[in-house]
Amino acid sequence: MYLSPNEERALAGEYGESMQMAYRVLVALGRLSRAEKLIPIKWAHVSGVSYLTIGDYGLEFLQKVSSSKGTRFKVFTTVNPCGMDIENWDDLKISSDYAEKQLKINACYEKLGIANSFTCVPYQSYKIPSAGSHVAWAESSAAIYANSILGLRTNRESAVSALASALTGKTVFSGLHIDENRRPEKNIRVRLEKREKKFGGSLDYGLLGYFAGTKVEGVIGFQGVRSKLEVDEAKALSASIGTTGSSGMFVLGSREKVETIDFTEKEYEDNFSDLSSSEGGDLIVFGCPQMTIEELYELSRALAGKKFKKKCVVFCSSKVYEIARSRGYSKVIESAGATFVRDACADFTPLISSLGAHSVETDSCKGAHYMRRVHGVDVALKDSRTLVEENIA
Ligand code: F3S
């Protein structure tokens, strides 16, 4: 792989240990993928933020990197949600031991220079570079959304490779950065002919993505769906594809002449049964991926003047929360009895256990998948309208 003289010097350790580590990671990945070079990026999005996922080893590693003299992120960098609401963790019964570790992790990222929000929907809060720009995003749901909806170019980065890209401002020129790798490998055709209800909404697209992720490793071509999706639909589709497979991109309305797999009532029902283990739950969870401002608007409309009959938590970034507050949406949602959890991940947080939930109701396929596995709770999967209608008075 070609390296510029400056990149060679960084790899030799002339710019410090952290920079050397970052270049080692990129060069190793470049050699594995037989890439010809590294390329500059406009944006890095780093995962590996919740203490529940990275633990003490991750914290020690970040402390080492961030304390290395002069080490700062070289490009605009956002980070994934952390494992708790940074301001309100105490009220939400998160232990002080856990909170202390989480705050140390956050401090490392802040020292390295991150944008002021912890989010898995970074495309909601910051200016999007022009289509075709190269970025390096970890968090599969965001990376898939970036490639498929925003026209950005990124591979599905790991926590470590995205960190290396943030430190160097570069990524490996391979995979989805290259034009010819962005064409569908297989098509998934939606054929729900016997179904009365029109296909649409985040639950339907979540189930489609959950299925498609298991069937296609490369770029997924979709047929039989609208060519333009609502934000919540595209977000749910991206998140579910990322949950079950390695695909990093989809194309709506594919005309590629490749193998085509049908998604019929049977596939819909099978995937629904895999994810939904219960009829109801004692806690409602909205926001995996974190809620967008459009979703908060819809939720506030549905909840106006109503009260939840059970506990409900709503996950969003603090940046989106601020917008919701300024527009009055958060006031309506909080008046209905819901609690906002800002900057946290809905699944990789001790919150579900600390609230004593044994079963959860959610509209998110990704959330259902991880909450069952991480917290051992039963999950009732329902579309957001049903979740509200069944649980308000
Ligand atoms: Fe976001 Fe956590 Fe779900 S990072 S996509 S809320 S698993």
Short mmCIF file of N, CA and C and ligand atoms in Angstrom, two decimals, residues 80-81 120 139 141 287-290 344-348 366 370, ligand 1:
data_model
loop_
_atom_site.label_atom_id
_atom_site.label_comp_id
_atom_site.label_asym_id
_atom_site.label_seq_id
_atom_site.Cartn_x
_atom_site.Cartn_y
_atom_site.Cartn_z
N ASN A 80 -20.68 7.87 19.54
CA ASN A 80 -21.92 7.15 19.83
C ASN A 80 -22.48 7.52 21.20
N PRO A 81 -23.71 7.12 21.49
CA PRO A 81 -24.26 7.35 22.83
C PRO A 81 -23.42 6.66 23.90
N CYS A 120 -26.25 8.21 18.11
CA CYS A 120 -26.12 7.24 17.03
C CYS A 120 -26.89 7.71 15.79
N GLU A 139 -20.66 2.45 14.17
CA GLU A 139 -22.12 2.40 14.41
C GLU A 139 -22.79 2.02 13.09
N SER A 141 -25.77 1.25 12.10
CA SER A 141 -27.02 1.88 11.63
C SER A 141 -26.72 3.22 10.96
N GLY A 287 -36.56 4.76 21.03
CA GLY A 287 -35.28 5.42 20.72
C GLY A 287 -34.08 4.53 20.54
N CYS A 288 -34.21 3.48 19.72
CA CYS A 288 -33.05 2.70 19.29
C CYS A 288 -33.20 2.50 17.78
N PRO A 289 -32.43 3.20 16.97
CA PRO A 289 -31.53 4.33 17.27
C PRO A 289 -32.27 5.50 17.94
N GLN A 290 -31.49 6.36 18.55
CA GLN A 290 -32.08 7.48 19.28
C GLN A 290 -33.12 8.21 18.42
N ALA A 344 -27.69 8.75 25.79
CA ALA A 344 -27.42 7.36 26.17
C ALA A 344 -27.93 6.40 25.10
N CYS A 345 -27.36 5.20 25.13
CA CYS A 345 -27.80 4.12 24.25
C CYS A 345 -28.96 3.39 24.94
N ALA A 346 -29.99 3.08 24.18
CA ALA A 346 -31.18 2.45 24.76
C ALA A 346 -30.92 1.02 25.23
N ASP A 347 -29.95 0.37 24.63
CA ASP A 347 -29.73 -1.05 24.94
C ASP A 347 -28.52 -1.28 25.84
N PHE A 348 -27.43 -0.59 25.53
CA PHE A 348 -26.20 -0.82 26.30
C PHE A 348 -26.10 0.19 27.43
N LYS A 366 -34.00 -3.51 16.32
CA LYS A 366 -32.65 -3.58 16.87
C LYS A 366 -32.72 -3.58 18.41
N TYR A 370 -31.35 -6.59 20.96
CA TYR A 370 -30.32 -6.44 22.00
C TYR A 370 -30.88 -6.45 23.41
FE1 F3S B 1 -28.12 3.57 19.08
FE2 F3S B 1 -27.62 2.01 21.08
FE3 F3S B 1 -29.55 1.38 19.45
S1 F3S B 1 -26.12 3.05 19.85
S2 F3S B 1 -28.76 2.15 17.51
S3 F3S B 1 -29.50 3.19 20.79
S4 F3S B 1 -28.07 -0.05 20.33
#
